[in-house]
Structure formats: C-alpha cells, structure tokens
C-alpha cells in the first residue's frame, strides 16, 4: 500500500476507534508506525491531511454514483444506489470519518463535498423527475448516512433496500409521465 494511502487510512482509523478529539498528527504517525516527520513529509499539517481524506472519499463517492449510473436508467437511482454502496461498504477511509474530521477541525475543509454535491445535484435535477423528488432522493440518502454516522437508529441493509425500491418506483412513475 502506498504510504500516503496508509496515512489517510490511519487517520480514519484514529477517528473511528479513538474519536475526533484524538486525531492528531502524532496519533496518526503512531497508528501508521512512522515518525511524525515522515508523516509531515506527506501532509504538512492536520488540515492538509483532512483535506486529502475528504478529496479522496468525495471522489470515490462520486465514482460509485457514476458506476451505478452506467447500470441504471436514472441518475437519481444511481445516486441512491451509489450512496448505499458507500454507506454499507467496508472502506476504512469513509464518508463519516472524513466529514466528521473536517467539521470538527475546520468546516471549510468540506469544500470537496460542496463541489461534488453541486455537480450531482445538477445531474439529479436534469434526470426527468421533479426537483422535489430529486431533493427527496438526496435527502433520504443523506439521512441514511446521518442515522448511521451518529448511530441514531440506523436502518438495516434490508430496510435500506426497501426504501431504495420504493424510491425507484417513484422515480419510474415520474419519468413515465
């Protein structure tokens, strides 16, 4: 594994196992079995590390949606499907850890997400469904993340699948009009 990737995953592991308040360059260096100077060679400060976490996760998230879009007739369906794939995936470096680290450190660090969301929102609205349904699909997807991230009665994968199929039906009904 590339050293830079190892550091990003180490930072995410610190967040998930020890909490946001323990995310320091020293803790990440220790998690990765390297010196702080070695870590600083790749990431000069904590903000650079968190920015890289969010850049990578936002790009992977958008890629999951684009991959789903190759199989679906609707960008809204792809958004929901890609969101659930990322939500239920086993990636150590994930949306929850990267967003939480950014918000706790400096809310401006979520900029990669703002840019990705603008692009995805535009595609969802041009998908042949109402702006309202596109917003519902995005907000349901985000709500599933929120429930999972904060352990607020997260839905099982089976329950998520039922919601996905329900929204797919609504999307198809609107596209057929």
GROMACS .gro file of N, CA and C in nm:
model
  531
    1UNK      N    1   0.085  -0.118   0.000
    1UNK     CA    2   0.000   0.000   0.000
    1UNK      C    3   0.090   0.124   0.000
    2UNK      N    4   0.051   0.218  -0.079
    2UNK     CA    5   0.123   0.345  -0.088
    2UNK      C    6   0.120   0.415   0.049
    3UNK      N    7   0.232   0.478   0.084
    3UNK     CA    8   0.245   0.541   0.216
    3UNK      C    9   0.138   0.647   0.239
    4UNK      N   10   0.109   0.727   0.138
    4UNK     CA   11   0.008   0.831   0.150
    4UNK      C   12  -0.129   0.770   0.184
    5UNK      N   13  -0.165   0.663   0.116
    5UNK     CA   14  -0.291   0.593   0.141
    5UNK      C   15  -0.291   0.534   0.282
    6UNK      N   16  -0.181   0.478   0.324
    6UNK     CA   17  -0.169   0.422   0.458
    6UNK      C   18  -0.195   0.531   0.564
    7UNK      N   19  -0.143   0.650   0.540
    7UNK     CA   20  -0.162   0.761   0.634
    7UNK      C   21  -0.310   0.802   0.638
    8UNK      N   22  -0.373   0.813   0.521
    8UNK     CA   23  -0.515   0.851   0.518
    8UNK      C   24  -0.601   0.748   0.592
    9UNK      N   25  -0.574   0.621   0.569
    9UNK     CA   26  -0.649   0.516   0.638
    9UNK      C   27  -0.618   0.515   0.787
   10UNK      N   28  -0.493   0.544   0.823
   10UNK     CA   29  -0.456   0.554   0.964
   10UNK      C   30  -0.531   0.666   1.033
   11UNK      N   31  -0.545   0.780   0.966
   11UNK     CA   32  -0.619   0.893   1.022
   11UNK      C   33  -0.766   0.856   1.042
   12UNK      N   34  -0.824   0.788   0.944
   12UNK     CA   35  -0.963   0.745   0.956
   12UNK      C   36  -0.980   0.645   1.070
   13UNK      N   37  -0.882   0.558   1.086
   13UNK     CA   38  -0.888   0.460   1.195
   13UNK      C   39  -0.880   0.529   1.331
   14UNK      N   40  -0.797   0.631   1.343
   14UNK     CA   41  -0.789   0.706   1.468
   14UNK      C   42  -0.925   0.766   1.500
   15UNK      N   43  -0.990   0.826   1.400
   15UNK     CA   44  -1.122   0.888   1.422
   15UNK      C   45  -1.223   0.782   1.465
   16UNK      N   46  -1.229   0.670   1.395
   16UNK     CA   47  -1.333   0.570   1.423
   16UNK      C   48  -1.309   0.495   1.553
   17UNK      N   49  -1.184   0.472   1.589
   17UNK     CA   50  -1.156   0.391   1.708
   17UNK      C   51  -1.132   0.473   1.834
   18UNK      N   52  -1.081   0.596   1.818
   18UNK     CA   53  -1.044   0.674   1.936
   18UNK      C   54  -1.123   0.804   1.950
   19UNK      N   55  -1.186   0.846   1.842
   19UNK     CA   56  -1.266   0.968   1.847
   19UNK      C   57  -1.197   1.087   1.783
   20UNK      N   58  -1.278   1.184   1.747
   20UNK     CA   59  -1.229   1.304   1.678
   20UNK      C   60  -1.125   1.380   1.758
   21UNK      N   61  -1.146   1.389   1.886
   21UNK     CA   62  -1.055   1.466   1.971
   21UNK      C   63  -0.915   1.405   1.978
   22UNK      N   64  -0.900   1.283   1.935
   22UNK     CA   65  -0.769   1.216   1.934
   22UNK      C   66  -0.699   1.223   1.798
   23UNK      N   67  -0.761   1.287   1.701
   23UNK     CA   68  -0.700   1.297   1.569
   23UNK      C   69  -0.592   1.405   1.572
   24UNK      N   70  -0.469   1.360   1.590
   24UNK     CA   71  -0.353   1.449   1.587
   24UNK      C   72  -0.250   1.386   1.492
   25UNK      N   73  -0.156   1.466   1.447
   25UNK     CA   74  -0.051   1.412   1.362
   25UNK      C   75   0.031   1.307   1.437
   26UNK      N   76   0.054   1.330   1.566
   26UNK     CA   77   0.127   1.231   1.647
   26UNK      C   78   0.052   1.098   1.651
   27UNK      N   79  -0.080   1.104   1.673
   27UNK     CA   80  -0.160   0.981   1.681
   27UNK      C   81  -0.161   0.907   1.547
   28UNK      N   82  -0.171   0.982   1.438
   28UNK     CA   83  -0.173   0.919   1.306
   28UNK      C   84  -0.036   0.856   1.276
   29UNK      N   85   0.070   0.928   1.308
   29UNK     CA   86   0.204   0.874   1.285
   29UNK      C   87   0.223   0.744   1.363
   30UNK      N   88   0.181   0.745   1.487
   30UNK     CA   89   0.192   0.625   1.570
   30UNK      C   90   0.108   0.511   1.512
   31UNK      N   91  -0.015   0.542   1.471
   31UNK     CA   92  -0.103   0.441   1.410
   31UNK      C   93  -0.038   0.377   1.287
   32UNK      N   94   0.036   0.458   1.212
   32UNK     CA   95   0.098   0.411   1.087
   32UNK      C   96   0.238   0.354   1.108
   33UNK      N   97   0.287   0.359   1.233
   33UNK     CA   98   0.421   0.307   1.261
   33UNK      C   99   0.530   0.388   1.196
   34UNK      N  100   0.514   0.519   1.195
   34UNK     CA  101   0.614   0.606   1.134
   34UNK      C  102   0.641   0.725   1.224
   35UNK      N  103   0.741   0.802   1.190
   35UNK     CA  104   0.771   0.921   1.268
   35UNK      C  105   0.677   1.034   1.225
   36UNK      N  106   0.663   1.130   1.314
   36UNK     CA  107   0.583   1.248   1.280
   36UNK      C  108   0.646   1.322   1.163
   37UNK      N  109   0.778   1.326   1.158
   37UNK     CA  110   0.847   1.393   1.046
   37UNK      C  111   0.815   1.322   0.914
   38UNK      N  112   0.808   1.189   0.918
   38UNK     CA  113   0.772   1.114   0.796
   38UNK      C  114   0.631   1.144   0.751
   39UNK      N  115   0.540   1.158   0.847
   39UNK     CA  116   0.403   1.193   0.813
   39UNK      C  117   0.397   1.335   0.755
   40UNK      N  118   0.470   1.426   0.817
   40UNK     CA  119   0.470   1.566   0.772
   40UNK      C  120   0.528   1.579   0.631
   41UNK      N  121   0.612   1.486   0.592
   41UNK     CA  122   0.663   1.486   0.454
   41UNK      C  123   0.548   1.474   0.354
   42UNK      N  124   0.447   1.398   0.391
   42UNK     CA  125   0.331   1.378   0.303
   42UNK      C  126   0.221   1.480   0.328
   43UNK      N  127   0.199   1.516   0.454
   43UNK     CA  128   0.093   1.609   0.493
   43UNK      C  129   0.151   1.708   0.594
   44UNK      N  130   0.174   1.833   0.552
   44UNK     CA  131   0.243   1.929   0.639
   44UNK      C  132   0.167   1.967   0.766
   45UNK      N  133   0.036   1.945   0.768
   45UNK     CA  134  -0.043   1.978   0.886
   45UNK      C  135  -0.172   1.896   0.886
   46UNK      N  136  -0.243   1.907   0.996
   46UNK     CA  137  -0.366   1.831   1.014
   46UNK      C  138  -0.471   1.869   0.908
   47UNK      N  139  -0.480   1.997   0.875
   47UNK     CA  140  -0.578   2.040   0.775
   47UNK      C  141  -0.549   1.979   0.638
   48UNK      N  142  -0.423   1.971   0.601
   48UNK     CA  143  -0.386   1.909   0.473
   48UNK      C  144  -0.425   1.761   0.473
   49UNK      N  145  -0.407   1.695   0.586
   49UNK     CA  146  -0.443   1.554   0.599
   49UNK      C  147  -0.595   1.536   0.584
   50UNK      N  148  -0.670   1.618   0.653
   50UNK     CA  149  -0.817   1.607   0.648
   50UNK      C  150  -0.869   1.645   0.510
   51UNK      N  151  -0.808   1.744   0.448
   51UNK     CA  152  -0.848   1.782   0.312
   51UNK      C  153  -0.826   1.664   0.217
   52UNK      N  154  -0.712   1.597   0.229
   52UNK     CA  155  -0.684   1.482   0.143
   52UNK      C  156  -0.783   1.368   0.169
   53UNK      N  157  -0.819   1.348   0.296
   53UNK     CA  158  -0.918   1.245   0.328
   53UNK      C  159  -1.048   1.275   0.254
   54UNK      N  160  -1.093   1.399   0.264
   54UNK     CA  161  -1.220   1.437   0.201
   54UNK      C  162  -1.212   1.438   0.050
   55UNK      N  163  -1.100   1.481  -0.006
   55UNK     CA  164  -1.083   1.476  -0.152
   55UNK      C  165  -1.100   1.334  -0.203
   56UNK      N  166  -1.031   1.241  -0.136
   56UNK     CA  167  -1.034   1.102  -0.182
   56UNK      C  168  -1.172   1.041  -0.165
   57UNK      N  169  -1.233   1.061  -0.050
   57UNK     CA  170  -1.363   0.999  -0.024
   57UNK      C  171  -1.471   1.061  -0.113
   58UNK      N  172  -1.468   1.193  -0.132
   58UNK     CA  173  -1.566   1.257  -0.220
   58UNK      C  174  -1.552   1.206  -0.364
   59UNK      N  175  -1.428   1.189  -0.410
   59UNK     CA  176  -1.406   1.137  -0.546
   59UNK      C  177  -1.454   0.992  -0.557
   60UNK      N  178  -1.428   0.912  -0.455
   60UNK     CA  179  -1.474   0.773  -0.457
   60UNK      C  180  -1.626   0.766  -0.455
   61UNK      N  181  -1.688   0.851  -0.373
   61UNK     CA  182  -1.834   0.857  -0.364
   61UNK      C  183  -1.894   0.893  -0.500
   62UNK      N  184  -1.840   0.997  -0.563
   62UNK     CA  185  -1.889   1.037  -0.696
   62UNK      C  186  -1.865   0.924  -0.797
   63UNK      N  187  -1.752   0.854  -0.784
   63UNK     CA  188  -1.724   0.741  -0.873
   63UNK      C  189  -1.822   0.627  -0.855
   64UNK      N  190  -1.862   0.602  -0.731
   64UNK     CA  191  -1.962   0.497  -0.705
   64UNK      C  192  -2.094   0.531  -0.773
   65UNK      N  193  -2.129   0.658  -0.769
   65UNK     CA  194  -2.253   0.701  -0.833
   65UNK      C  195  -2.241   0.689  -0.985
   66UNK      N  196  -2.129   0.731  -1.040
   66UNK     CA  197  -2.108   0.722  -1.185
   66UNK      C  198  -2.110   0.576  -1.231
   67UNK      N  199  -2.048   0.487  -1.152
   67UNK     CA  200  -2.051   0.344  -1.186
   67UNK      C  201  -2.193   0.290  -1.183
   68UNK      N  202  -2.270   0.331  -1.084
   68UNK     CA  203  -2.411   0.287  -1.077
   68UNK      C  204  -2.490   0.344  -1.193
   69UNK      N  205  -2.455   0.466  -1.237
   69UNK     CA  206  -2.527   0.530  -1.347
   69UNK      C  207  -2.508   0.454  -1.479
   70UNK      N  208  -2.396   0.386  -1.492
   70UNK     CA  209  -2.372   0.304  -1.612
   70UNK      C  210  -2.470   0.187  -1.620
   71UNK      N  211  -2.528   0.149  -1.504
   71UNK     CA  212  -2.619   0.035  -1.499
   71UNK      C  213  -2.765   0.076  -1.485
   72UNK      N  214  -2.790   0.202  -1.453
   72UNK     CA  215  -2.925   0.249  -1.425
   72UNK      C  216  -2.972   0.347  -1.532
   73UNK      N  217  -3.102   0.358  -1.544
   73UNK     CA  218  -3.161   0.450  -1.642
   73UNK      C  219  -3.182   0.589  -1.583
   74UNK      N  220  -3.142   0.610  -1.461
   74UNK     CA  221  -3.170   0.734  -1.391
   74UNK      C  222  -3.053   0.772  -1.301
   75UNK      N  223  -3.013   0.898  -1.307
   75UNK     CA  224  -2.907   0.946  -1.218
   75UNK      C  225  -2.955   0.943  -1.072
   76UNK      N  226  -3.082   0.970  -1.050
   76UNK     CA  227  -3.136   0.964  -0.915
   76UNK      C  228  -3.127   0.823  -0.857
   77UNK      N  229  -3.157   0.724  -0.938
   77UNK     CA  230  -3.142   0.586  -0.893
   77UNK      C  231  -2.994   0.557  -0.864
   78UNK      N  232  -2.908   0.604  -0.951
   78UNK     CA  233  -2.764   0.581  -0.933
   78UNK      C  234  -2.714   0.649  -0.806
   79UNK      N  235  -2.766   0.767  -0.777
   79UNK     CA  236  -2.725   0.838  -0.655
   79UNK      C  237  -2.762   0.755  -0.532
   80UNK      N  238  -2.884   0.707  -0.529
   80UNK     CA  239  -2.930   0.627  -0.417
   80UNK      C  240  -2.850   0.497  -0.406
   81UNK      N  241  -2.831   0.431  -0.518
   81UNK     CA  242  -2.759   0.304  -0.521
   81UNK      C  243  -2.612   0.323  -0.481
   82UNK      N  244  -2.547   0.426  -0.535
   82UNK     CA  245  -2.408   0.455  -0.501
   82UNK      C  246  -2.392   0.496  -0.356
   83UNK      N  247  -2.487   0.573  -0.306
   83UNK     CA  248  -2.483   0.614  -0.165
   83UNK      C  249  -2.490   0.493  -0.073
   84UNK      N  250  -2.581   0.401  -0.104
   84UNK     CA  251  -2.596   0.283  -0.020
   84UNK      C  252  -2.473   0.192  -0.030
   85UNK      N  253  -2.412   0.187  -0.146
   85UNK     CA  254  -2.290   0.108  -0.160
   85UNK      C  255  -2.181   0.163  -0.070
   86UNK      N  256  -2.163   0.293  -0.071
   86UNK     CA  257  -2.062   0.355   0.014
   86UNK      C  258  -2.098   0.342   0.162
   87UNK      N  259  -2.224   0.359   0.194
   87UNK     CA  260  -2.270   0.351   0.333
   87UNK      C  261  -2.243   0.213   0.392
   88UNK      N  262  -2.266   0.110   0.313
   88UNK     CA  263  -2.254  -0.027   0.362
   88UNK      C  264  -2.120  -0.091   0.326
   89UNK      N  265  -2.031  -0.012   0.265
   89UNK     CA  266  -1.901  -0.064   0.226
   89UNK      C  267  -1.810  -0.084   0.345
   90UNK      N  268  -1.698  -0.147   0.320
   90UNK     CA  269  -1.604  -0.178   0.428
   90UNK      C  270  -1.479  -0.090   0.423
   91UNK      N  271  -1.485   0.021   0.350
   91UNK     CA  272  -1.368   0.107   0.340
   91UNK      C  273  -1.335   0.168   0.474
   92UNK      N  274  -1.210   0.154   0.516
   92UNK     CA  275  -1.166   0.214   0.641
   92UNK      C  276  -1.171   0.366   0.630
   93UNK      N  277  -1.131   0.419   0.516
   93UNK     CA  278  -1.139   0.563   0.490
   93UNK      C  279  -1.277   0.588   0.431
   94UNK      N  280  -1.367   0.644   0.512
   94UNK     CA  281  -1.506   0.655   0.468
   94UNK      C  282  -1.563   0.794   0.486
   95UNK      N  283  -1.684   0.812   0.434
   95UNK     CA  284  -1.752   0.941   0.436
   95UNK      C  285  -1.768   0.992   0.579
   96UNK      N  286  -1.814   0.907   0.669
   96UNK     CA  287  -1.841   0.951   0.806
   96UNK      C  288  -1.717   1.007   0.872
   97UNK      N  289  -1.608   0.933   0.868
   97UNK     CA  290  -1.486   0.977   0.935
   97UNK      C  291  -1.428   1.104   0.872
   98UNK      N  292  -1.430   1.110   0.740
   98UNK     CA  293  -1.370   1.228   0.675
   98UNK      C  294  -1.453   1.353   0.699
   99UNK      N  295  -1.586   1.341   0.690
   99UNK     CA  296  -1.672   1.457   0.716
   99UNK      C  297  -1.666   1.502   0.861
  100UNK      N  298  -1.670   1.408   0.953
  100UNK     CA  299  -1.663   1.444   1.095
  100UNK      C  300  -1.530   1.513   1.127
  101UNK      N  301  -1.421   1.462   1.074
  101UNK     CA  302  -1.290   1.523   1.098
  101UNK      C  303  -1.287   1.666   1.044
  102UNK      N  304  -1.344   1.686   0.927
  102UNK     CA  305  -1.346   1.821   0.868
  102UNK      C  306  -1.431   1.915   0.950
  103UNK      N  307  -1.550   1.872   0.986
  103UNK     CA  308  -1.640   1.960   1.061
  103UNK      C  309  -1.584   1.994   1.199
  104UNK      N  310  -1.515   1.901   1.262
  104UNK     CA  311  -1.460   1.925   1.395
  104UNK      C  312  -1.335   2.012   1.391
  105UNK      N  313  -1.266   2.010   1.279
  105UNK     CA  314  -1.140   2.083   1.268
  105UNK      C  315  -1.160   2.220   1.207
  106UNK      N  316  -1.224   2.222   1.090
  106UNK     CA  317  -1.244   2.347   1.018
  106UNK      C  318  -1.352   2.320   0.913
  107UNK      N  319  -1.473   2.370   0.933
  107UNK     CA  320  -1.583   2.341   0.840
  107UNK      C  321  -1.552   2.376   0.694
  108UNK      N  322  -1.457   2.463   0.670
  108UNK     CA  323  -1.420   2.495   0.531
  108UNK      C  324  -1.357   2.375   0.461
  109UNK      N  325  -1.313   2.277   0.537
  109UNK     CA  326  -1.248   2.160   0.478
  109UNK      C  327  -1.346   2.066   0.408
  110UNK      N  328  -1.475   2.092   0.420
  110UNK     CA  329  -1.571   2.008   0.347
  110UNK      C  330  -1.594   2.059   0.205
  111UNK      N  331  -1.514   2.155   0.162
  111UNK     CA  332  -1.528   2.211   0.028
  111UNK      C  333  -1.533   2.105  -0.083
  112UNK      N  334  -1.451   1.999  -0.076
  112UNK     CA  335  -1.464   1.897  -0.182
  112UNK      C  336  -1.606   1.842  -0.192
  113UNK      N  337  -1.676   1.834  -0.080
  113UNK     CA  338  -1.813   1.784  -0.081
  113UNK      C  339  -1.907   1.886  -0.143
  114UNK      N  340  -1.888   2.013  -0.113
  114UNK     CA  341  -1.973   2.116  -0.173
  114UNK      C  342  -1.965   2.112  -0.324
  115UNK      N  343  -1.845   2.097  -0.376
  115UNK     CA  344  -1.826   2.092  -0.521
  115UNK      C  345  -1.889   1.966  -0.580
  116UNK      N  346  -1.868   1.854  -0.515
  116UNK     CA  347  -1.927   1.728  -0.565
  116UNK      C  348  -2.079   1.735  -0.561
  117UNK      N  349  -2.135   1.790  -0.453
  117UNK     CA  350  -2.280   1.799  -0.440
  117UNK      C  351  -2.341   1.891  -0.546
  118UNK      N  352  -2.275   2.000  -0.578
  118UNK     CA  353  -2.327   2.089  -0.682
  118UNK      C  354  -2.341   2.013  -0.813
  119UNK      N  355  -2.239   1.939  -0.850
  119UNK     CA  356  -2.240   1.863  -0.974
  119UNK      C  357  -2.348   1.754  -0.971
  120UNK      N  358  -2.354   1.680  -0.862
  120UNK     CA  359  -2.452   1.572  -0.851
  120UNK      C  360  -2.594   1.627  -0.848
  121UNK      N  361  -2.616   1.737  -0.777
  121UNK     CA  362  -2.748   1.798  -0.769
  121UNK      C  363  -2.797   1.840  -0.907
  122UNK      N  364  -2.709   1.897  -0.986
  122UNK     CA  365  -2.746   1.939  -1.121
  122UNK      C  366  -2.786   1.818  -1.206
  123UNK      N  367  -2.710   1.711  -1.196
  123UNK     CA  368  -2.742   1.589  -1.273
  123UNK      C  369  -2.875   1.529  -1.227
  124UNK      N  370  -2.901   1.533  -1.097
  124UNK     CA  371  -3.026   1.478  -1.045
  124UNK      C  372  -3.146   1.558  -1.096
  125UNK      N  373  -3.130   1.689  -1.105
  125UNK     CA  374  -3.241   1.774  -1.149
  125UNK      C  375  -3.265   1.765  -1.299
  126UNK      N  376  -3.167   1.719  -1.375
  126UNK     CA  377  -3.182   1.704  -1.520
  126UNK      C  378  -3.220   1.562  -1.559
  127UNK      N  379  -3.270   1.487  -1.466
  127UNK     CA  380  -3.292   1.344  -1.485
  127UNK      C  381  -3.434   1.308  -1.528
  128UNK      N  382  -3.518   1.408  -1.551
  128UNK     CA  383  -3.653   1.379  -1.595
  128UNK      C  384  -3.750   1.358  -1.480
  129UNK      N  385  -3.712   1.396  -1.360
  129UNK     CA  386  -3.803   1.392  -1.245
  129UNK      C  387  -3.812   1.533  -1.189
  130UNK      N  388  -3.910   1.555  -1.104
  130UNK     CA  389  -3.927   1.688  -1.045
  130UNK      C  390  -3.808   1.722  -0.954
  131UNK      N  391  -3.784   1.850  -0.940
  131UNK     CA  392  -3.679   1.895  -0.848
  131UNK      C  393  -3.707   1.845  -0.707
  132UNK      N  394  -3.836   1.838  -0.672
  132UNK     CA  395  -3.875   1.793  -0.539
  132UNK      C  396  -3.836   1.646  -0.516
  133UNK      N  397  -3.862   1.561  -0.616
  133UNK     CA  398  -3.826   1.420  -0.599
  133UNK      C  399  -3.674   1.404  -0.596
  134UNK      N  400  -3.604   1.479  -0.679
  134UNK     CA  401  -3.458   1.474  -0.676
  134UNK      C  402  -3.407   1.512  -0.538
  135UNK      N  403  -3.467   1.615  -0.477
  135UNK     CA  404  -3.427   1.656  -0.342
  135UNK      C  405  -3.459   1.548  -0.240
  136UNK      N  406  -3.574   1.484  -0.254
  136UNK     CA  407  -3.612   1.377  -0.161
  136UNK      C  408  -3.511   1.262  -0.169
  137UNK      N  409  -3.473   1.222  -0.290
  137UNK     CA  410  -3.377   1.113  -0.307
  137UNK      C  411  -3.245   1.149  -0.238
  138UNK      N  412  -3.197   1.270  -0.261
  138UNK     CA  413  -3.070   1.312  -0.200
  138UNK      C  414  -3.083   1.318  -0.048
  139UNK      N  415  -3.191   1.376   0.000
  139UNK     CA  416  -3.206   1.391   0.144
  139UNK      C  417  -3.229   1.258   0.215
  140UNK      N  418  -3.299   1.165   0.151
  140UNK     CA  419  -3.314   1.031   0.210
  140UNK      C  420  -3.176   0.964   0.216
  141UNK      N  421  -3.100   0.973   0.108
  141UNK     CA  422  -2.966   0.914   0.107
  141UNK      C  423  -2.880   0.975   0.217
  142UNK      N  424  -2.883   1.107   0.227
  142UNK     CA  425  -2.804   1.175   0.330
  142UNK      C  426  -2.855   1.140   0.470
  143UNK      N  427  -2.986   1.126   0.484
  143UNK     CA  428  -3.043   1.088   0.612
  143UNK      C  429  -2.998   0.949   0.657
  144UNK      N  430  -2.984   0.857   0.561
  144UNK     CA  431  -2.934   0.725   0.594
  144UNK      C  432  -2.791   0.734   0.647
  145UNK      N  433  -2.711   0.822   0.584
  145UNK     CA  434  -2.575   0.845   0.633
  145UNK      C  435  -2.577   0.901   0.774
  146UNK      N  436  -2.660   1.002   0.794
  146UNK     CA  437  -2.669   1.070   0.923
  146UNK      C  438  -2.706   0.971   1.033
  147UNK      N  439  -2.807   0.890   1.009
  147UNK     CA  440  -2.850   0.792   1.108
  147UNK      C  441  -2.738   0.694   1.139
  148UNK      N  442  -2.666   0.653   1.037
  148UNK     CA  443  -2.556   0.559   1.055
  148UNK      C  444  -2.438   0.625   1.126
  149UNK      N  445  -2.405   0.746   1.084
  149UNK     CA  446  -2.290   0.818   1.138
  149UNK      C  447  -2.303   0.842   1.288
  150UNK      N  448  -2.424   0.878   1.331
  150UNK     CA  449  -2.446   0.911   1.471
  150UNK      C  450  -2.517   0.799   1.548
  151UNK      N  451  -2.530   0.683   1.485
  151UNK     CA  452  -2.593   0.567   1.545
  151UNK      C  453  -2.732   0.601   1.601
  152UNK      N  454  -2.809   0.673   1.520
  152UNK     CA  455  -2.945   0.713   1.555
  152UNK      C  456  -3.044   0.621   1.484
  153UNK      N  457  -3.062   0.505   1.538
  153UNK     CA  458  -3.148   0.402   1.482
  153UNK      C  459  -3.121   0.381   1.332
  154UNK      N  460  -2.997   0.348   1.298
  154UNK     CA  461  -2.969   0.323   1.157
  154UNK      C  462  -3.050   0.205   1.105
  155UNK      N  463  -3.085   0.213   0.979
  155UNK     CA  464  -3.164   0.107   0.917
  155UNK      C  465  -3.074  -0.009   0.875
  156UNK      N  466  -3.130  -0.127   0.881
  156UNK     CA  467  -3.058  -0.245   0.832
  156UNK      C  468  -3.047  -0.235   0.680
  157UNK      N  469  -2.960  -0.316   0.624
  157UNK     CA  470  -2.947  -0.316   0.478
  157UNK      C  471  -3.079  -0.358   0.413
  158UNK      N  472  -3.151  -0.447   0.475
  158UNK     CA  473  -3.280  -0.489   0.420
  158UNK      C  474  -3.379  -0.371   0.420
  159UNK      N  475  -3.383  -0.297   0.530
  159UNK     CA  476  -3.471  -0.180   0.536
  159UNK      C  477  -3.429  -0.074   0.434
  160UNK      N  478  -3.300  -0.055   0.419
  160UNK     CA  479  -3.249   0.039   0.318
  160UNK      C  480  -3.292  -0.005   0.179
  161UNK      N  481  -3.285  -0.135   0.155
  161UNK     CA  482  -3.323  -0.188   0.024
  161UNK      C  483  -3.471  -0.163  -0.004
  162UNK      N  484  -3.556  -0.175   0.096
  162UNK     CA  485  -3.699  -0.146   0.079
  162UNK      C  486  -3.720   0.001   0.041
  163UNK      N  487  -3.649   0.089   0.107
  163UNK     CA  488  -3.659   0.232   0.075
  163UNK      C  489  -3.609   0.259  -0.066
  164UNK      N  490  -3.499   0.195  -0.101
  164UNK     CA  491  -3.444   0.212  -0.236
  164UNK      C  492  -3.547   0.171  -0.341
  165UNK      N  493  -3.609   0.056  -0.323
  165UNK     CA  494  -3.708   0.010  -0.421
  165UNK      C  495  -3.831   0.101  -0.423
  166UNK      N  496  -3.871   0.152  -0.310
  166UNK     CA  497  -3.983   0.246  -0.304
  166UNK      C  498  -3.950   0.373  -0.383
  167UNK      N  499  -3.832   0.428  -0.361
  167UNK     CA  500  -3.793   0.549  -0.435
  167UNK      C  501  -3.772   0.520  -0.583
  168UNK      N  502  -3.719   0.402  -0.616
  168UNK     CA  503  -3.706   0.364  -0.757
  168UNK      C  504  -3.842   0.366  -0.825
  169UNK      N  505  -3.944   0.317  -0.755
  169UNK     CA  506  -4.080   0.317  -0.811
  169UNK      C  507  -4.127   0.459  -0.836
  170UNK      N  508  -4.106   0.548  -0.740
  170UNK     CA  509  -4.145   0.688  -0.758
  170UNK      C  510  -4.072   0.753  -0.876
  171UNK      N  511  -3.944   0.723  -0.888
  171UNK     CA  512  -3.864   0.779  -0.998
  171UNK      C  513  -3.921   0.731  -1.132
  172UNK      N  514  -3.947   0.602  -1.142
  172UNK     CA  515  -4.001   0.547  -1.267
  172UNK      C  516  -4.138   0.607  -1.299
  173UNK      N  517  -4.222   0.625  -1.199
  173UNK     CA  518  -4.355   0.685  -1.221
  173UNK      C  519  -4.341   0.826  -1.276
  174UNK      N  520  -4.251   0.905  -1.220
  174UNK     CA  521  -4.234   1.043  -1.269
  174UNK      C  522  -4.170   1.046  -1.407
  175UNK      N  523  -4.077   0.956  -1.433
  175UNK     CA  524  -4.010   0.954  -1.564
  175UNK      C  525  -4.107   0.911  -1.673
  176UNK      N  526  -4.209   0.831  -1.638
  176UNK     CA  527  -4.305   0.782  -1.737
  176UNK      C  528  -4.411   0.886  -1.774
  177UNK      N  529  -4.419   0.993  -1.698
  177UNK     CA  530  -4.523   1.095  -1.726
  177UNK      C  531  -4.488   1.176  -1.847
   0.00000   0.00000   0.00000
